[in-house]
Short mmCIF file of C-alpha atoms in Angstrom, two decimals:
data_model
loop_
_atom_site.label_atom_id
_atom_site.label_comp_id
_atom_site.label_asym_id
_atom_site.label_seq_id
_atom_site.Cartn_x
_atom_site.Cartn_y
_atom_site.Cartn_z
CA MET A 1 -82.61 -33.96 19.62
CA GLU A 2 -85.52 -36.42 20.09
CA TYR A 3 -89.28 -34.69 20.10
CA ALA A 4 -90.88 -37.10 22.42
CA GLY A 5 -92.62 -34.26 24.53
CA ILE A 6 -93.06 -30.99 22.25
CA HIS A 7 -96.44 -32.56 20.92
CA LYS A 8 -98.35 -32.71 24.45
CA VAL A 9 -97.74 -28.81 23.77
CA SER A 10 -98.21 -28.36 20.24
CA ASN A 11 -101.12 -30.27 19.17
CA ALA A 12 -104.00 -28.26 18.20
CA ASN A 13 -106.11 -29.30 20.50
CA ALA A 14 -104.17 -28.40 23.24
CA LEU A 15 -103.30 -24.98 21.40
CA LEU A 16 -107.11 -24.11 21.07
CA GLU A 17 -107.74 -24.69 24.68
CA ALA A 18 -104.73 -22.82 25.71
CA TYR A 19 -105.99 -19.84 23.43
CA ARG A 20 -109.31 -19.87 25.04
CA LYS A 21 -108.07 -19.57 28.30
CA ALA A 22 -105.40 -17.22 27.48
CA ARG A 23 -107.97 -14.81 25.92
CA ASP A 24 -109.84 -14.79 29.20
CA GLY A 25 -110.37 -11.19 30.45
CA SER A 26 -108.35 -9.67 27.28
CA ASP A 27 -110.98 -10.46 24.42
CA TRP A 28 -111.34 -6.85 24.16
CA LYS A 29 -107.36 -6.40 22.85
CA GLU A 30 -106.79 -5.82 19.15
CA SER A 31 -103.94 -8.40 18.99
CA VAL A 32 -106.43 -10.85 20.62
CA GLN A 33 -109.07 -10.24 18.30
CA LYS A 34 -106.75 -10.27 15.30
CA TYR A 35 -105.65 -13.61 16.77
CA GLU A 36 -108.79 -14.88 16.66
CA TYR A 37 -109.71 -14.03 13.08
CA ASP A 38 -106.80 -16.17 11.80
CA ILE A 39 -107.26 -18.48 14.56
CA TRP A 40 -106.62 -21.51 12.69
CA PRO A 41 -103.59 -20.44 10.38
CA ASN A 42 -102.13 -19.21 13.79
CA ILE A 43 -102.53 -22.62 15.25
CA SER A 44 -101.27 -24.19 12.25
CA SER A 45 -98.01 -21.73 12.44
CA THR A 46 -97.50 -22.21 16.14
CA LYS A 47 -97.82 -26.34 15.77
CA SER A 48 -95.41 -26.07 12.89
CA VAL A 49 -92.45 -24.07 14.46
CA LEU A 50 -92.95 -25.78 17.87
CA ASN A 51 -92.44 -29.34 16.38
CA GLU A 52 -89.21 -27.86 14.16
CA GLY A 53 -87.83 -26.34 17.32
CA ALA A 54 -87.55 -23.37 15.70
CA TYR A 55 -90.11 -20.97 18.02
CA THR A 56 -89.03 -17.60 18.76
CA GLN A 57 -90.71 -15.45 21.12
CA LYS A 58 -92.04 -11.78 20.11
CA PRO A 59 -90.32 -8.69 21.77
CA PHE A 60 -91.66 -8.17 25.29
CA VAL A 61 -93.89 -5.37 25.90
CA GLU A 62 -92.19 -3.74 29.03
CA PHE A 63 -93.39 -1.23 31.65
CA THR A 64 -93.56 -0.24 35.25
CA LEU A 65 -96.35 -0.59 37.44
CA ARG A 66 -96.60 1.13 40.83
CA GLU A 67 -98.90 -0.25 43.08
CA ARG A 68 -98.96 0.26 46.97
CA GLY A 69 -96.08 2.11 47.04
CA LYS A 70 -93.87 -0.87 45.49
CA VAL A 71 -92.34 -0.29 41.71
CA ARG A 72 -92.75 -3.34 39.45
CA HIS A 73 -91.25 -3.95 36.29
CA ILE A 74 -93.86 -6.08 33.87
CA LYS A 75 -92.51 -8.09 30.67
CA SER A 76 -95.67 -8.58 28.99
CA ILE A 77 -95.87 -10.98 26.21
CA HIS A 78 -98.24 -10.74 23.00
CA ILE A 79 -101.38 -13.34 22.40
CA TYR A 80 -99.09 -15.51 20.05
CA ASP A 81 -96.61 -16.02 22.88
CA ARG A 82 -99.17 -16.49 25.53
CA VAL A 83 -100.86 -19.41 24.00
CA VAL A 84 -97.74 -21.33 23.62
CA GLN A 85 -97.02 -20.70 27.50
CA ARG A 86 -100.17 -21.28 28.67
CA SER A 87 -99.95 -24.63 26.24
CA LEU A 88 -96.81 -25.54 27.88
CA CYS A 89 -97.71 -24.55 31.56
CA ASP A 90 -101.28 -26.79 31.71
CA ASN A 91 -99.83 -29.65 29.74
CA ILE A 92 -96.37 -29.78 31.16
CA LEU A 93 -95.16 -27.52 33.71
CA THR A 94 -97.82 -27.66 36.58
CA PRO A 95 -98.67 -31.40 36.25
CA ALA A 96 -94.96 -32.22 36.88
CA THR A 97 -94.26 -29.96 39.40
CA GLU A 98 -97.24 -29.85 41.46
CA PRO A 99 -96.46 -33.17 43.03
CA TYR A 100 -93.34 -31.53 44.73
CA LEU A 101 -94.90 -28.62 46.32
CA ILE A 102 -96.24 -28.43 49.57
CA TYR A 103 -99.61 -28.45 50.58
CA ASP A 104 -99.44 -25.23 52.29
CA ASN A 105 -97.98 -23.68 49.19
CA GLY A 106 -101.08 -21.53 48.02
CA SER A 107 -99.59 -19.82 45.34
CA SER A 108 -101.77 -19.41 42.31
CA GLN A 109 -102.58 -22.94 41.72
CA MET A 110 -105.83 -24.71 40.99
CA TYR A 111 -108.64 -24.24 44.17
CA LYS A 112 -105.70 -22.24 45.95
CA GLY A 113 -104.91 -18.71 45.86
CA VAL A 114 -104.90 -15.51 48.48
CA SER A 115 -108.18 -17.33 50.43
CA PHE A 116 -106.55 -20.56 50.69
CA THR A 117 -103.28 -18.83 52.34
CA ARG A 118 -105.28 -16.77 54.72
CA LYS A 119 -107.69 -19.67 55.89
CA ARG A 120 -104.64 -22.21 56.45
CA LEU A 121 -103.20 -19.28 58.47
CA GLU A 122 -106.25 -19.14 60.69
CA TYR A 123 -106.18 -22.82 60.90
CA HIS A 124 -102.62 -23.10 61.84
CA LEU A 125 -103.53 -20.33 64.81
CA HIS A 126 -106.54 -22.25 66.03
CA LYS A 127 -104.50 -25.47 65.86
CA TYR A 128 -101.37 -23.54 67.73
CA TYR A 129 -103.72 -22.93 70.75
CA ARG A 130 -105.27 -26.03 71.03
CA THR A 131 -101.66 -27.62 70.97
CA TYR A 132 -100.50 -25.35 73.68
CA GLY A 133 -103.31 -23.74 75.27
CA THR A 134 -101.67 -20.37 74.97
CA ASN A 135 -101.67 -17.41 72.60
CA ASP A 136 -98.20 -17.02 74.10
CA GLY A 137 -96.38 -17.82 71.00
CA TYR A 138 -94.08 -15.85 68.05
CA VAL A 139 -94.82 -15.81 64.14
CA LEU A 140 -92.03 -15.39 61.87
CA LEU A 141 -92.74 -13.21 58.63
CA VAL A 142 -90.24 -13.97 55.81
CA ASP A 143 -90.14 -11.75 52.44
CA PHE A 144 -87.83 -12.50 49.85
CA LYS A 145 -85.57 -9.34 48.37
CA GLY A 146 -86.66 -8.59 44.30
CA TYR A 147 -87.85 -12.34 44.38
CA PHE A 148 -88.65 -12.68 40.53
CA GLY A 149 -85.47 -10.68 39.39
CA SER A 150 -83.10 -12.86 41.61
CA ILE A 151 -83.87 -16.27 40.40
CA PRO A 152 -80.92 -17.83 38.83
CA HIS A 153 -81.31 -19.23 35.38
CA ASP A 154 -78.85 -22.28 35.90
CA LYS A 155 -80.33 -23.21 39.15
CA LEU A 156 -84.17 -22.72 37.91
CA LYS A 157 -82.83 -24.89 34.81
CA GLU A 158 -81.76 -27.87 36.85
CA ALA A 159 -84.86 -27.52 39.00
CA TYR A 160 -86.79 -28.16 35.68
CA ALA A 161 -84.63 -30.73 34.46
CA ARG A 162 -85.12 -33.08 37.64
CA VAL A 163 -88.65 -33.19 36.86
CA ILE A 164 -89.20 -32.78 33.13
CA PRO A 165 -86.76 -35.36 31.46
CA GLU A 166 -87.56 -34.88 27.65
CA LYS A 167 -84.74 -32.93 25.85
CA ASP A 168 -87.32 -31.06 23.43
CA LEU A 169 -89.18 -29.70 26.35
CA GLN A 170 -86.01 -28.66 28.23
CA TYR A 171 -84.74 -26.70 25.48
CA LEU A 172 -88.26 -25.08 24.89
CA ILE A 173 -88.06 -24.24 28.50
CA ASN A 174 -84.40 -23.02 28.63
CA TYR A 175 -84.93 -20.77 26.07
CA LEU A 176 -88.04 -19.28 27.72
CA ILE A 177 -85.94 -18.72 30.75
CA ASP A 178 -83.23 -17.39 28.93
CA ILE A 179 -84.86 -15.01 26.93
CA ASN A 180 -84.59 -12.87 30.21
CA GLU A 181 -81.47 -10.76 29.74
CA GLY A 182 -78.55 -11.69 32.02
CA ASP A 183 -77.95 -14.88 33.94
CA LYS A 184 -80.79 -14.46 36.64
CA GLY A 185 -84.49 -13.26 37.15
CA VAL A 186 -87.55 -13.79 35.24
CA GLY A 187 -89.95 -11.08 34.37
CA ILE A 188 -93.07 -10.73 35.97
CA GLY A 189 -96.04 -10.86 33.45
CA SER A 190 -95.63 -14.32 32.00
CA GLN A 191 -97.09 -17.86 33.09
CA VAL A 192 -93.68 -19.53 32.57
CA SER A 193 -92.14 -17.16 35.29
CA GLN A 194 -95.52 -17.55 37.37
CA ASN A 195 -94.88 -20.92 37.41
CA ALA A 196 -90.94 -20.82 38.24
CA GLY A 197 -91.96 -18.57 41.24
CA ILE A 198 -94.36 -21.24 42.93
CA PHE A 199 -92.29 -24.03 41.96
CA TYR A 200 -88.44 -22.92 42.36
CA PRO A 201 -88.29 -22.46 46.10
CA THR A 202 -89.97 -25.71 46.90
CA PRO A 203 -86.31 -27.63 48.43
CA LEU A 204 -86.59 -24.64 50.98
CA ASP A 205 -90.35 -25.46 51.93
CA GLN A 206 -89.46 -29.47 52.05
CA TYR A 207 -86.77 -28.46 54.48
CA PHE A 208 -88.72 -26.84 56.98
CA LYS A 209 -91.91 -28.91 56.58
CA THR A 210 -90.38 -32.09 56.33
CA VAL A 211 -86.97 -31.99 57.66
CA ARG A 212 -87.47 -29.57 60.30
CA GLY A 213 -91.31 -30.92 60.86
CA GLU A 214 -92.38 -27.39 61.24
CA LYS A 215 -96.00 -27.86 61.16
CA PHE A 216 -97.23 -24.32 61.38
CA TYR A 217 -95.41 -23.24 58.11
CA ALA A 218 -97.20 -21.79 55.36
CA ALA A 219 -95.86 -20.18 51.78
CA TYR A 220 -97.46 -17.76 49.23
CA MET A 221 -95.21 -16.74 46.49
CA ASP A 222 -92.37 -15.00 48.12
CA ASP A 223 -94.33 -14.63 51.24
CA ARG A 224 -93.72 -17.17 54.29
CA TYR A 225 -94.53 -17.45 57.84
CA ILE A 226 -93.78 -19.90 60.88
CA LEU A 227 -95.94 -20.04 63.97
CA CYS A 228 -92.78 -20.43 66.70
CA ARG A 229 -93.12 -21.41 70.49
CA THR A 230 -90.34 -18.75 71.34
CA LYS A 231 -88.40 -15.80 70.57
CA GLU A 232 -85.23 -18.34 70.26
CA HIS A 233 -87.01 -21.06 67.94
CA ALA A 234 -88.48 -18.08 65.84
CA ARG A 235 -84.43 -17.06 65.54
CA GLU A 236 -83.36 -20.13 64.51
CA CYS A 237 -85.79 -20.66 61.96
CA LEU A 238 -84.52 -17.19 60.30
CA LYS A 239 -80.88 -18.10 60.66
CA GLU A 240 -81.71 -21.47 58.55
CA MET A 241 -84.03 -19.46 56.06
CA ARG A 242 -81.30 -17.15 55.37
CA GLU A 243 -79.04 -20.46 54.70
CA GLN A 244 -81.58 -22.42 52.69
CA ALA A 245 -82.30 -19.23 50.60
CA ALA A 246 -78.76 -18.65 50.07
CA MET A 247 -78.15 -22.27 48.54
CA LEU A 248 -80.81 -21.14 46.18
CA GLY A 249 -79.25 -17.82 45.24
CA LEU A 250 -81.94 -15.83 47.10
CA ALA A 251 -81.78 -12.82 49.64
CA ILE A 252 -84.39 -12.52 52.50
CA ASN A 253 -85.62 -8.97 52.49
CA GLU A 254 -84.62 -7.86 56.27
CA LYS A 255 -86.69 -4.76 56.44
CA LYS A 256 -90.06 -6.64 55.41
CA THR A 257 -88.61 -10.08 57.78
CA GLN A 258 -89.89 -9.59 61.40
CA ILE A 259 -90.49 -11.71 64.65
CA ILE A 260 -93.80 -10.84 66.00
CA LYS A 261 -95.81 -11.69 69.29
CA LEU A 262 -98.88 -13.46 68.22
CA SER A 263 -100.94 -11.63 70.90
CA HIS A 264 -99.74 -8.25 69.46
CA GLY A 265 -100.94 -8.62 66.27
CA PHE A 266 -99.32 -9.38 62.79
CA PRO A 267 -100.50 -8.35 59.06
CA PHE A 268 -100.28 -11.20 56.07
CA LEU A 269 -101.73 -11.00 52.82
CA LYS A 270 -103.08 -7.32 53.71
CA VAL A 271 -105.07 -8.58 56.61
CA ARG A 272 -104.22 -8.01 60.53
CA TYR A 273 -104.54 -11.36 62.85
CA VAL A 274 -104.65 -11.22 66.35
CA LEU A 275 -104.89 -14.38 68.24
CA THR A 276 -106.53 -13.73 71.67
CA GLU A 277 -106.42 -15.02 75.00
CA THR A 278 -109.08 -16.96 74.43
CA GLY A 279 -107.87 -18.64 71.39
CA LYS A 280 -110.37 -16.25 69.00
CA VAL A 281 -109.00 -15.25 66.03
CA ALA A 282 -109.64 -11.73 64.97
CA LYS A 283 -109.51 -10.70 61.59
CA TYR A 284 -108.90 -6.95 60.55
CA GLN A 285 -108.70 -5.83 56.82
CA SER A 286 -106.25 -2.83 56.16
CA ARG A 287 -108.05 0.25 55.12
CA ASP A 288 -105.72 0.78 52.23
CA THR A 289 -107.90 -1.82 50.48
CA PHE A 290 -110.68 0.22 50.70
CA ILE A 291 -108.95 3.28 49.47
CA ARG A 292 -107.46 1.32 46.58
CA GLU A 293 -111.17 0.18 45.71
CA ARG A 294 -112.86 3.82 45.72
CA ARG A 295 -110.04 4.72 43.36
CA ARG A 296 -110.58 2.15 40.98
CA LEU A 297 -114.54 2.70 40.89
CA LYS A 298 -114.08 6.31 40.17
CA ARG A 299 -111.49 4.74 37.32
CA TYR A 300 -113.88 2.77 35.91
CA LYS A 301 -116.36 6.06 35.54
CA ASN A 302 -113.63 8.17 33.87
CA ILE A 303 -112.57 5.49 31.33
CA GLY A 304 -116.25 4.83 30.50
CA MET A 305 -116.54 1.13 31.61
CA LEU A 306 -119.74 -0.73 31.07
CA PRO A 307 -121.87 -0.56 34.29
CA GLU A 308 -122.51 -4.16 34.29
CA ARG A 309 -118.80 -5.05 34.11
CA ALA A 310 -118.12 -2.32 36.61
CA ALA A 311 -120.72 -4.46 38.92
CA MET A 312 -119.10 -7.58 38.26
CA CYS A 313 -115.99 -6.55 39.44
CA TYR A 314 -117.09 -4.23 42.20
CA ARG A 315 -119.32 -7.64 43.38
CA SER A 316 -116.31 -9.82 43.39
CA TRP A 317 -114.19 -7.38 45.41
CA ARG A 318 -117.41 -7.08 47.72
CA GLY A 319 -117.34 -10.82 48.26
CA THR A 320 -113.92 -10.83 49.81
CA VAL A 321 -114.13 -7.96 51.96
CA LYS A 322 -117.60 -8.97 53.29
CA GLU A 323 -115.62 -12.10 55.22
CA TYR A 324 -114.22 -9.73 57.72
CA ARG A 325 -116.72 -8.40 60.71
CA ASN A 326 -115.23 -4.69 60.55
CA ASN A 327 -115.95 -3.85 57.32
CA TYR A 328 -119.84 -3.45 57.66
CA TYR A 329 -119.73 0.16 57.77
CA ARG A 330 -117.02 0.77 55.33
CA ILE A 331 -119.06 -1.32 52.90
CA LYS A 332 -122.06 0.54 53.35
CA LYS A 333 -120.01 3.91 52.03
CA MET A 334 -118.48 1.97 49.12
CA ASP A 335 -122.05 0.74 48.47
CA SER A 336 -122.96 4.36 48.13
CA LEU A 337 -119.79 5.54 46.22
CA PHE A 338 -121.07 2.78 43.50
CA GLU A 339 -124.32 3.91 43.65
CA SER A 340 -123.65 7.78 43.10
CA LEU A 341 -121.40 6.44 40.17
CA PHE A 342 -123.59 4.01 38.00
CA PRO A 343 -126.78 4.82 39.23
CA GLY A 344 -129.76 2.15 38.63
CA THR A 345 -127.12 -0.78 38.26
CA GLU A 346 -127.26 -3.85 40.25
CA TYR A 347 -123.94 -4.91 42.30
CA ARG A 348 -125.28 -7.09 44.81
CA THR A 349 -125.40 -10.96 44.97
CA LYS A 350 -128.57 -13.38 43.69
CA LYS A 351 -128.34 -14.52 47.71
CA GLU A 352 -128.29 -10.90 48.75
CA LEU A 353 -131.31 -9.66 46.77
CA LEU A 354 -133.35 -12.62 47.81
CA LYS A 355 -132.93 -12.14 51.53
CA ALA A 356 -133.88 -8.11 50.96
CA LYS A 357 -137.04 -9.31 49.49
CA ALA A 358 -137.49 -11.67 52.16
CA ARG A 359 -137.07 -9.11 54.40
CA LYS A 360 -139.58 -6.84 52.60
CA GLU A 361 -142.67 -9.31 52.84
#
């Protein structure tokens, strides 16, 4: 085997930078602190096994997570392996796969994410209205069934091999794919799995964006939408979506896949959108968002989280929900709850504090 590409992953600077990123948000864990205590021996050891093609991953830490009524089986990995995967993704997988992704794929990429995808949907709705001059139309909402657990290993390896020619890198990538039992499925919990989830459906996205020329199309992980002028158009797109997904070994979740009138309103990424007769896009956030945050704040209090850290988490969540006008009084109630749980702790942003000060003066 030729070792031409693995050095981009295994050099000391790449591994050190990967560790700094991998520890974010988990530096309180004992395993992370032990790794940092012997940081240079650990990096040296990782570098050696990667260069020799002898790298083996530690066993998964498996657990089940129940969130929003959905059961997810998580396969978490040790900090030692997270460093390897972070270096591999940052230096190889992401640079090699990003050029093939459509612009409207907002899945966990730099400068993209849930907010980006929501804004693209709002933009597409406005553009739809400007194009046709009406809110008469349909949206096709598509969801894949058991998405991460259904990605075929052989097809995923072939997809990576087309964009990463180095044999030593292919060997490492294939090993990290095959470490998941069976011939399909990548466990939720590792960065390579996240990268695979973003990149694998690219042929499907390219087909609808490039071949069919669907302008009002976007993707976020296993969720997709297409704005359609007629119901027949939406049904045709759904038929072809099934065919393209089947070619990739994926299946459509028929229960969650819907065709809905734009004027009736539809949910996407936990926000309900309505295109009005005047072309305005009305956005309403789900009540469940506030129920979950209320429970989360109480849990922060019960586990003894530092008030400053709880305020940081709450401030981040608060900034997201403030975008929706129908949340004003809901946020007021949440502020009261936070103040009762963490009295005297400042949770507002600097901008809000300056505005409050100006009003008093």
